[in-house]
CSV table of C-alpha atoms in Angstrom, one decimal:
chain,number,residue,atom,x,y,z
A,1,UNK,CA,2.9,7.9,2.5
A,2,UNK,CA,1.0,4.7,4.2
A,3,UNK,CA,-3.0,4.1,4.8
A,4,UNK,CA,-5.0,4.3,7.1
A,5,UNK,CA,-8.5,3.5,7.5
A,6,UNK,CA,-9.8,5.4,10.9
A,7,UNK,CA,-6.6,7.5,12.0
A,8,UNK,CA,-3.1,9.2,10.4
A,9,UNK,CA,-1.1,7.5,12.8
A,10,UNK,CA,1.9,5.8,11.0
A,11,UNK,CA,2.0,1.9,11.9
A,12,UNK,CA,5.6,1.6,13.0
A,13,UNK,CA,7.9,-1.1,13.4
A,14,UNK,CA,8.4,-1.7,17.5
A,15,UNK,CA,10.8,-4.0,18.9
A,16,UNK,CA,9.6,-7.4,17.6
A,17,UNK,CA,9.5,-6.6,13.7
A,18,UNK,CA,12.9,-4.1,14.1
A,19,UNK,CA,14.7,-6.8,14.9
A,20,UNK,CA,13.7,-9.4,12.6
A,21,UNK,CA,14.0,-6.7,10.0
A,22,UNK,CA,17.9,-5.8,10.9
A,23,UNK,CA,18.2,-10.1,11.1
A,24,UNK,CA,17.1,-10.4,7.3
A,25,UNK,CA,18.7,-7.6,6.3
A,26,UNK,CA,22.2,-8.5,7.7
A,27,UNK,CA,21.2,-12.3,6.5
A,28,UNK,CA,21.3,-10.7,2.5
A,29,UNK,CA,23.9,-8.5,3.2
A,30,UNK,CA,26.2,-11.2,4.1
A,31,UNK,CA,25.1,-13.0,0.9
A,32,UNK,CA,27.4,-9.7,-0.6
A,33,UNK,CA,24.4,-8.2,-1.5
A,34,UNK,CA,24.9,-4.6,-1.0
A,35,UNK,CA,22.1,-3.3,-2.9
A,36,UNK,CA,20.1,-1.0,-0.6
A,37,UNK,CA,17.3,-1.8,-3.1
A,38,UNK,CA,16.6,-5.0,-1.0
A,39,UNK,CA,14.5,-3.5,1.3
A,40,UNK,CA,12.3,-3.2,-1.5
A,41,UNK,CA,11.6,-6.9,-1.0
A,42,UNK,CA,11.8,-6.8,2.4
A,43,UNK,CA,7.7,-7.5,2.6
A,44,UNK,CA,8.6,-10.9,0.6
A,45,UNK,CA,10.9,-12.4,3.8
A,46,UNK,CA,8.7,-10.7,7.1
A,47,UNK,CA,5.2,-11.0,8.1
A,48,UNK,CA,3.8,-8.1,9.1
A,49,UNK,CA,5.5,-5.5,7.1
A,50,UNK,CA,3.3,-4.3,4.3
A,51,UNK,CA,3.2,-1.2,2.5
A,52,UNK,CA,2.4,1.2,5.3
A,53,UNK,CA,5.7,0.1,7.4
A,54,UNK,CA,7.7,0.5,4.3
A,55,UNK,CA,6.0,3.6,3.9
A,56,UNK,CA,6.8,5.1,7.5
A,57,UNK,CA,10.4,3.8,7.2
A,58,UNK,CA,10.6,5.9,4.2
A,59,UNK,CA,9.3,8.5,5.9
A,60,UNK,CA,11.6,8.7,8.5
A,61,UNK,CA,14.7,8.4,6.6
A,62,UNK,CA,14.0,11.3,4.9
A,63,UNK,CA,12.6,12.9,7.6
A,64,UNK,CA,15.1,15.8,7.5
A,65,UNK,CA,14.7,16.5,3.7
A,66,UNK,CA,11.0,16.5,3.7
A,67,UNK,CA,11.3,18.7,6.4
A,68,UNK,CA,13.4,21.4,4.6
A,69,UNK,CA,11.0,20.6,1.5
A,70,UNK,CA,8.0,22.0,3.1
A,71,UNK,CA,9.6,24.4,4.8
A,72,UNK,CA,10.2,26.2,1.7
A,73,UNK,CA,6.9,26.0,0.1
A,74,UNK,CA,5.6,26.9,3.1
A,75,UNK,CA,7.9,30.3,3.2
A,76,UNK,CA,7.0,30.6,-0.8
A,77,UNK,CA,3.2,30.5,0.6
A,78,UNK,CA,3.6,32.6,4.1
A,79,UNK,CA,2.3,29.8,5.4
A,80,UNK,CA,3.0,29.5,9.2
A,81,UNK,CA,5.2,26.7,11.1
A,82,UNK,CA,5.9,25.1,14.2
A,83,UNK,CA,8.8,23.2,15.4
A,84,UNK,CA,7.9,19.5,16.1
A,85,UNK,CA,10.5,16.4,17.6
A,86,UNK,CA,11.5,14.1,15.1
A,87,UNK,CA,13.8,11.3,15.9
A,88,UNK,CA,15.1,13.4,18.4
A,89,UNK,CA,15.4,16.6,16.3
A,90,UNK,CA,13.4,20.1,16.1
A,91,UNK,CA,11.7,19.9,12.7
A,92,UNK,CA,10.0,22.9,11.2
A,93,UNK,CA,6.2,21.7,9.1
A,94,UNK,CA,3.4,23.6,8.8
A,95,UNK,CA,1.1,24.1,11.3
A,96,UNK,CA,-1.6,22.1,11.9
A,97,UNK,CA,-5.0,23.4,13.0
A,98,UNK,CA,-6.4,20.1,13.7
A,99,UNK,CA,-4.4,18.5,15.9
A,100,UNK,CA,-1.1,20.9,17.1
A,101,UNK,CA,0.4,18.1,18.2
A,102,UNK,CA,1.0,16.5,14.9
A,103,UNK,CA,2.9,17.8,12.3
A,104,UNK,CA,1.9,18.1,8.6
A,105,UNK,CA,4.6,16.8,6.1
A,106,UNK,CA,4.2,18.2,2.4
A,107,UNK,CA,5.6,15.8,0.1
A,108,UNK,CA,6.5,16.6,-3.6
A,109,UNK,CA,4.9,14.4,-6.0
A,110,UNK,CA,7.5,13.0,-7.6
A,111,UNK,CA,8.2,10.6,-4.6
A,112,UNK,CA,4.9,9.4,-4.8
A,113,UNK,CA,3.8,6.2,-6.8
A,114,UNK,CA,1.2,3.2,-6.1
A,115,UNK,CA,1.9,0.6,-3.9
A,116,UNK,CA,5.2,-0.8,-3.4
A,117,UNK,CA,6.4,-3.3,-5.9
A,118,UNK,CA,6.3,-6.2,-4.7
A,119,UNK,CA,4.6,-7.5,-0.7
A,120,UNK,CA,3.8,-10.5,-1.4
A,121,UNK,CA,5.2,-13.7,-3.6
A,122,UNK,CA,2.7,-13.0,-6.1
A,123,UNK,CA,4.0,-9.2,-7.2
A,124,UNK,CA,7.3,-11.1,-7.6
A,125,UNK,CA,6.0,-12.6,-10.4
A,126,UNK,CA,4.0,-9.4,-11.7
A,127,UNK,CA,7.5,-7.8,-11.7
A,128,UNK,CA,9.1,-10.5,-13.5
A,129,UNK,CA,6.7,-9.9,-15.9
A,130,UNK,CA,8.1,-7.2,-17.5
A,131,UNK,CA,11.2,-9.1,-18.6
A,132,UNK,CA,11.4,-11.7,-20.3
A,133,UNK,CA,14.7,-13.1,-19.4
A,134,UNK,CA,14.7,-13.0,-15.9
A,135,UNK,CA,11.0,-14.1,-16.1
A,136,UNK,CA,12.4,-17.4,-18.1
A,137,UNK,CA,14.7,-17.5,-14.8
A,138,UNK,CA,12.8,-17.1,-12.3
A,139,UNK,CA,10.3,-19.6,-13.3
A,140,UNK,CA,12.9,-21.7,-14.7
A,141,UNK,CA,14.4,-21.6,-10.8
A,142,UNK,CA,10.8,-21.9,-9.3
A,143,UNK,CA,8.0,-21.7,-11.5
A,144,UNK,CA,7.0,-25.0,-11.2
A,145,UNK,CA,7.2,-25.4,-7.4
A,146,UNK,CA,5.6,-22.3,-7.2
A,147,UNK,CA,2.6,-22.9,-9.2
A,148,UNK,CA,1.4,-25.3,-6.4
A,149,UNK,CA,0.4,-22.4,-4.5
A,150,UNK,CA,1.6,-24.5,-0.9
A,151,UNK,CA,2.4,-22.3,1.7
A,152,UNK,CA,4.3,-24.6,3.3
A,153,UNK,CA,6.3,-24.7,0.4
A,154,UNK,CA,6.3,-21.3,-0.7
A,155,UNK,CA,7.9,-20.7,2.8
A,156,UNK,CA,10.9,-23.3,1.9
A,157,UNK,CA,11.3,-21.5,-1.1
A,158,UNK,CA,11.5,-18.1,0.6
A,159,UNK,CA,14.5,-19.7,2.8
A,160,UNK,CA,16.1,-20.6,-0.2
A,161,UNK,CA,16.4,-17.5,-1.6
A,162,UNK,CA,17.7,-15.6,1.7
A,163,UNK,CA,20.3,-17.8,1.4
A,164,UNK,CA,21.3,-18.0,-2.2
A,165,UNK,CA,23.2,-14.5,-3.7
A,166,UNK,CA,22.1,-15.4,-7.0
A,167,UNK,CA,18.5,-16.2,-6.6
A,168,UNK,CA,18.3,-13.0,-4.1
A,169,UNK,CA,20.0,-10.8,-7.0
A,170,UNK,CA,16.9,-12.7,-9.6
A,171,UNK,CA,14.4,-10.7,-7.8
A,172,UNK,CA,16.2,-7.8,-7.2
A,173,UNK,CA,16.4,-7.7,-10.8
A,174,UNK,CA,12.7,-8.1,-11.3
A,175,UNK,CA,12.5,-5.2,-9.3
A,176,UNK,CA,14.1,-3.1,-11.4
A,177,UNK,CA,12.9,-4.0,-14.6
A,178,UNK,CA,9.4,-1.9,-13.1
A,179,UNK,CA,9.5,1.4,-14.4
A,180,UNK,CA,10.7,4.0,-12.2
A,181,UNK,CA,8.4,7.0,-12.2
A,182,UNK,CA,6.2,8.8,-9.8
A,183,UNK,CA,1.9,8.3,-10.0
A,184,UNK,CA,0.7,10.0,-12.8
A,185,UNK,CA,-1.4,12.8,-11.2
A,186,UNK,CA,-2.6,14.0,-14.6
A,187,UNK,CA,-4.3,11.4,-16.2
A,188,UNK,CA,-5.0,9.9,-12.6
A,189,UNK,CA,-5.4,5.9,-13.9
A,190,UNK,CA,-6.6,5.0,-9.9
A,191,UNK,CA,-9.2,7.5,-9.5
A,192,UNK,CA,-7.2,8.8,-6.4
A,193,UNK,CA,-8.0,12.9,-7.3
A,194,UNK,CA,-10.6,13.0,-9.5
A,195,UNK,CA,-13.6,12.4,-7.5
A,196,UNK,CA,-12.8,14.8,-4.7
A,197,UNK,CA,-12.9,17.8,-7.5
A,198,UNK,CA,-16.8,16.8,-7.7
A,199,UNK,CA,-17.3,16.9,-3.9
A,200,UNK,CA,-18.1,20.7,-3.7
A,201,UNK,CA,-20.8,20.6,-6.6
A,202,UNK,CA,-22.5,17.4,-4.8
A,203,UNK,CA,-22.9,19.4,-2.0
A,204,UNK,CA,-24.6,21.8,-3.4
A,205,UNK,CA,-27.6,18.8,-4.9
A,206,UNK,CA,-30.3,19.3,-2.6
A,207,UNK,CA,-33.9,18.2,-4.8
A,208,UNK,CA,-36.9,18.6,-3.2
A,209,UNK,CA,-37.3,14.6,-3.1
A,210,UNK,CA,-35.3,14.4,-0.1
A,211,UNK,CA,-37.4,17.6,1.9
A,212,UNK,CA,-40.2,14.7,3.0
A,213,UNK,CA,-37.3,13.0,5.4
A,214,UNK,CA,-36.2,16.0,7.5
A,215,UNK,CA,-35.9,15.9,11.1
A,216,UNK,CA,-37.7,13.1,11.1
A,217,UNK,CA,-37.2,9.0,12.5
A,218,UNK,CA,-35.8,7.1,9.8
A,219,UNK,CA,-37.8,3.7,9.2
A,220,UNK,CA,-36.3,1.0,7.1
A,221,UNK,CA,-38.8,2.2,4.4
A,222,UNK,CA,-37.5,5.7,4.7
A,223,UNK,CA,-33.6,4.2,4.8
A,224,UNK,CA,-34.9,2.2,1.3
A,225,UNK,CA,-36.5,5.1,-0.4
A,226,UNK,CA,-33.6,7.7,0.5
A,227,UNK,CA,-30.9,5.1,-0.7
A,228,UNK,CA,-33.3,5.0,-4.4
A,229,UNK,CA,-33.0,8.8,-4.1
A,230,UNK,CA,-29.2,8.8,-4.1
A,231,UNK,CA,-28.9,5.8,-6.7
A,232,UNK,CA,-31.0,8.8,-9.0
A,233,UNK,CA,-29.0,11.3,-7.9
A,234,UNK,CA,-25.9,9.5,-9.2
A,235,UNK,CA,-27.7,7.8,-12.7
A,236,UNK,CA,-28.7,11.3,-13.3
A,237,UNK,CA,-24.7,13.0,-12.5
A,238,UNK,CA,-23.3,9.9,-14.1
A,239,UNK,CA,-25.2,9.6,-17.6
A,240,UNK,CA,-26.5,13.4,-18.3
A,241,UNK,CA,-23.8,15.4,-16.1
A,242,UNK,CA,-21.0,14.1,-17.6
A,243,UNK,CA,-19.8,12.3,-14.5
A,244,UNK,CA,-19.2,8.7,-16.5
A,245,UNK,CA,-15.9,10.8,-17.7
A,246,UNK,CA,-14.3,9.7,-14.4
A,247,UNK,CA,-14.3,6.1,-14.8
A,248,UNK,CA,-12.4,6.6,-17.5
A,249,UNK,CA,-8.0,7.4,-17.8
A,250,UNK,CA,-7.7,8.0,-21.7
A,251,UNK,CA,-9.3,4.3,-23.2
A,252,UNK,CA,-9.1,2.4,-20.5
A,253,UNK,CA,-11.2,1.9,-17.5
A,254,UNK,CA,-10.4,3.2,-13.9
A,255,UNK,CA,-10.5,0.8,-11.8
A,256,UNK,CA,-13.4,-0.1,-9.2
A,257,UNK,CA,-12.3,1.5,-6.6
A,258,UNK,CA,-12.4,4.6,-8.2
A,259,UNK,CA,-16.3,4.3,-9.1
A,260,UNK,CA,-16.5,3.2,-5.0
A,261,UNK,CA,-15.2,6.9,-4.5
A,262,UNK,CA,-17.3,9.0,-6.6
A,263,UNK,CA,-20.0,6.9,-5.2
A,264,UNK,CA,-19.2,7.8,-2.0
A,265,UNK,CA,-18.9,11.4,-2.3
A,266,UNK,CA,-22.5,11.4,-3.9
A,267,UNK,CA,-23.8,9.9,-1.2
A,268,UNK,CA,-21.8,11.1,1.8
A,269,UNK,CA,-23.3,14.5,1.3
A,270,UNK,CA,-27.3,13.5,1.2
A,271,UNK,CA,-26.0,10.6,4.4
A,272,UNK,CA,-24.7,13.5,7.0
A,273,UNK,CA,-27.8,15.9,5.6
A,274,UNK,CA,-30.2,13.5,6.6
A,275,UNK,CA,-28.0,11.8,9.7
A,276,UNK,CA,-27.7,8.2,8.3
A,277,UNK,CA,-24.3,6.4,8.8
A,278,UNK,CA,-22.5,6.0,5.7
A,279,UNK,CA,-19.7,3.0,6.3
A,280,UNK,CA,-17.5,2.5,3.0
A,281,UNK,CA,-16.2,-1.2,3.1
A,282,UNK,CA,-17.7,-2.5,6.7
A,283,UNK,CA,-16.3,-5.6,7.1
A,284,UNK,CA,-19.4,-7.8,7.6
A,285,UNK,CA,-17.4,-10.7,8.6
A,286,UNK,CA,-17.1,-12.0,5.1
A,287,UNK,CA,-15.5,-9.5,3.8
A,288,UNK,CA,-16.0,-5.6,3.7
A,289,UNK,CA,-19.0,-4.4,1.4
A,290,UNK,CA,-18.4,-1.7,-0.2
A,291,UNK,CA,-21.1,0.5,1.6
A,292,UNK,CA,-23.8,0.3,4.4
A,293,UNK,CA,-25.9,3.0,5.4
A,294,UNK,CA,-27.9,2.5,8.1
A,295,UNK,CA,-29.5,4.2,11.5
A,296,UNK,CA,-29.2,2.1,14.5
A,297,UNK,CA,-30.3,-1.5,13.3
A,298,UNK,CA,-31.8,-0.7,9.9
A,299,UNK,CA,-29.5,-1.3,7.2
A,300,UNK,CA,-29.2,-0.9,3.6
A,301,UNK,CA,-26.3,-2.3,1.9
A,302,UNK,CA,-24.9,-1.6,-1.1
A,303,UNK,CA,-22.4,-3.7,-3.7
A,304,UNK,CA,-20.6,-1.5,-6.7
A,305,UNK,CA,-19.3,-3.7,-10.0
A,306,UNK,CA,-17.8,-2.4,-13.1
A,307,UNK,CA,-20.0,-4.6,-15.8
A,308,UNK,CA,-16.2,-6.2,-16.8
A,309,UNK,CA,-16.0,-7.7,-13.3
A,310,UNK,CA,-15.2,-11.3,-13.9
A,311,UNK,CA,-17.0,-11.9,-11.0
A,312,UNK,CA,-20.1,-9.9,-11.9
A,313,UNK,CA,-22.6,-12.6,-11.6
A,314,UNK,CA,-21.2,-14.7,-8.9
A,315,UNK,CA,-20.7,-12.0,-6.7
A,316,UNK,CA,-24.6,-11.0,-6.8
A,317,UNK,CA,-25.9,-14.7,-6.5
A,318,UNK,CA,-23.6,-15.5,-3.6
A,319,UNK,CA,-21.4,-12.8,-2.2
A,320,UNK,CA,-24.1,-10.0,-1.5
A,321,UNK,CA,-26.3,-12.7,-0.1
A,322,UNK,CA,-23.4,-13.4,2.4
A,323,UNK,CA,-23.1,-10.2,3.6
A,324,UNK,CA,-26.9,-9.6,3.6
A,325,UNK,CA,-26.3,-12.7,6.1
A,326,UNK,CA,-24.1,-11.3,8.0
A,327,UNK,CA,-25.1,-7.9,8.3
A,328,UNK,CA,-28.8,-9.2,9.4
A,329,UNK,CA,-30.7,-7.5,6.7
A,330,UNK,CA,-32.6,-8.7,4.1
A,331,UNK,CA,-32.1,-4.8,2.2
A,332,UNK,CA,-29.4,-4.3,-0.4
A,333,UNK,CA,-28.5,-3.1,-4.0
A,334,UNK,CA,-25.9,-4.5,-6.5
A,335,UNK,CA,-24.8,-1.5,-8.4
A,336,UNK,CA,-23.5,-1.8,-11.8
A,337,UNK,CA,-21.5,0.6,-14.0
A,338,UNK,CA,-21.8,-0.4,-17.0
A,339,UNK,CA,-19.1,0.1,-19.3
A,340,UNK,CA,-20.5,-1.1,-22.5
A,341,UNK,CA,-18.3,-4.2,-22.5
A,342,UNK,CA,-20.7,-6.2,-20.2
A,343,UNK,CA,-22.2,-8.8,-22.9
A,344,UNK,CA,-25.2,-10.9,-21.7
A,345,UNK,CA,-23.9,-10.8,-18.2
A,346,UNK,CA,-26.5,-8.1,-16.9
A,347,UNK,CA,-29.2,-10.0,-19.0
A,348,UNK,CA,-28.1,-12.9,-17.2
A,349,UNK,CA,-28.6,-11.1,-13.8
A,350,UNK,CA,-31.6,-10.0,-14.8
A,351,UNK,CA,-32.9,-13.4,-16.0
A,352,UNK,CA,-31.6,-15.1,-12.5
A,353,UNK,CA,-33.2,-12.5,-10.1
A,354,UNK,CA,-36.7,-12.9,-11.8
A,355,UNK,CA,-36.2,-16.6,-11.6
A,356,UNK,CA,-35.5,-16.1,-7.8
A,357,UNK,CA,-38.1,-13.9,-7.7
A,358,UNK,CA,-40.8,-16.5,-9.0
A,359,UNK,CA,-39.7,-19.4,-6.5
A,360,UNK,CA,-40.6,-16.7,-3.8
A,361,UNK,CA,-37.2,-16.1,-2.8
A,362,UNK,CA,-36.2,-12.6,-4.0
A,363,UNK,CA,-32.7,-11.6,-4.6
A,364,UNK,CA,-31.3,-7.8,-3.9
A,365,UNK,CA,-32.3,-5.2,-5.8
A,366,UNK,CA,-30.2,-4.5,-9.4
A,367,UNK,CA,-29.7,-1.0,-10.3
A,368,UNK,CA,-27.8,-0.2,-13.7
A,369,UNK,CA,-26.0,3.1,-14.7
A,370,UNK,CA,-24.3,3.9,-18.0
A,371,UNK,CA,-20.9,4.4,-17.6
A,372,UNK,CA,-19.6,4.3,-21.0
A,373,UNK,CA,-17.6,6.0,-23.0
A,374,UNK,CA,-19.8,9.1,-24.8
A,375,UNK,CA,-19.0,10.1,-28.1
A,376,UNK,CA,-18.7,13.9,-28.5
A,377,UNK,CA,-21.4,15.6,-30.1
A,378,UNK,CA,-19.2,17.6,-32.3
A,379,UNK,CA,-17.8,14.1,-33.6
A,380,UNK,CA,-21.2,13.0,-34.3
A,381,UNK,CA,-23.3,13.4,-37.9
């Protein structure tokens, strides 16, 4: 329950943001709102609190139950326990061999969905969405002040609602309106599981290419050549391995992200084998790329697109070359899945890099992989 990019540590709330909290929530409870679905929204009224804190709050509410929960999957499984302190409480979880300090808290899967409804303005109106009368009222109420996107206003029209019952009780009811059910771990729409089931057979990919580059200094030529290697390695589990099955949830694309992590778990392997530094989304100071591997100085970067990215060509012309900027390397690769939808886009690509190219000023590498949708050979005549 929560994120977290470099540790498992839970964000908390401290002082500062406890107090504000208890502030709003008395401020809507005074309203006569005693819905304890309001601290679903509670992202919508204080900065800072996000999905994670919402998350750990969760967490420790129902510290107790989750507590008894995996106690008794871990007596089901003779798994072993230890008692840890909980809000001032002995808590039995299972034991954990990383770190004994820490416990680990099983969770059943039902209480588990994507992210929280609504943290921001914006999800207020994705929620909406889903009704069409209380979407008529909402933006009957403040669709057109909204739509100027002003933060100063946005934050008058935050006030307004804290202090108006009805308004308060609009969103509340946008809320509900999203369906109530837990992530569906079966057909996995995100990507979250299905990537990690391929981690074991990557491993176990070792062809002879890679031999020449053991136990040796890397040099940015080397870094290049191993990063082609890896792009193969991937065409070659993606189009002929069956691999491109993954970016897919029934007829309908997964999302990029999910592509970002079966990436990743191609190219973790060869990365640690060969004692390059893998960094999924290094923030280059424009943004995070989605990967950089590098040794010491030398860095190749690389920038994964679904070819129904609205942003497919713009982000090759402009955003890569930022971060090639600010990474201080003129090295990188746009990599595109492409999911048959892609229309002149990559010929477009194409077209502008050999353009560039020409006018001496070469652009990053494009590499292409077929992602689509494969019809089954017993379906075929």
């Amino acid at each position: 329950m929560g994120y977290g990019a470099a540790s498992i540590q839970g964000s908390g709330f401290g002082p500062y943001l406890s107090d504000n909290l208890i502030n709003n929530a008395k401020e809507i409870i005074d309203l006569g709102v005693n819905d304890p679905d309001l601290f679903l929204v509670l992202a919508l009224f204080e900065e800072g609190i996000g999905p994670d804190r919402i998350s750990d709050m969760t967490a420790n509410i129902i510290i107790e139950d989750l507590s008894v929960f995996s106690e008794k999957i871990c007596s089901f499984l003779k798994i072993n326990t230890d008692e840890f302190s909980c809000n001032g409480k002995l808590l039995k979880f299972p034991t954990n061999p990383v770190n004994p300090k820490l416990p680990i808290i099983l969770l059943p899967k039902e209480i588990l969905r994507d992210l929280p409804i609504a943290t921001d303005w914006d999800g207020v109106s994705s929620a909406a969405a889903q009704n069409q009368d209380i979407r008529d009222k909402i933006n009957k109420a403040i669709g057109d002040i909204w739509s100027t996107k002003s933060r100063k206003v946005k934050s008058f029209i935050r006030d307004q609602i804290r202090s108006n019952k009805n308004a308060f009780n609009l969103i509340l009811a946008a809320m509900h309106e999203v369906r109530k059910a837990p992530y569906d771990y079966e057909n996995d729409p995100e990507g979250f599981i299905t990537w990690q089931k391929y981690i074991r057979e990557i491993m176990d990919i070792r062809p002879g290419a890679f031999q020449k580059w053991t136990n040796k200094k890397l040099s940015i030529e080397d870094i290049i050549s191993l990063v082609d290697e890896i792009l193969l390695q991937f065409k070659l589990l993606v189009e002929k391995k069956g691999l491109w099955k993954e970016f897919w949830a029934g007829d309908k694309n997964r999302p990029e992200k999910s592509a970002q992590r079966l990436f990743f778990a191609v190219a973790d392997s060869f990365c640690k084998a060969y004692d390059l530094d893998l960094s999924p989304e290094a923030d280059s100071g424009r943004g995070p790329v989605d990967f950089k591997v590098s040794q010491g100085n030398k860095k190749v970067l690389i920038e994964i697109k679904l070819s129904n990215n609205t942003n497919l060509v713009t982000g090759y012309i402009n955003q890569l070359e930022l971060y090639k900027e600010s990474e201080e390397t003129a090295h990188a690769v746009y990599l595109i899945i492409d999911l048959g939808n892609s229309g002149k886009k990559e010929d477009e690509l194409l077209r502008i890099k050999n353009e560039y190219n020409s006018k001496k000023y070469p652009l990053s590498q494009i590499y292409i992989i077929d992602g689509s949708r494969k019809i089954s050979a017993s379906k075929t005549k």
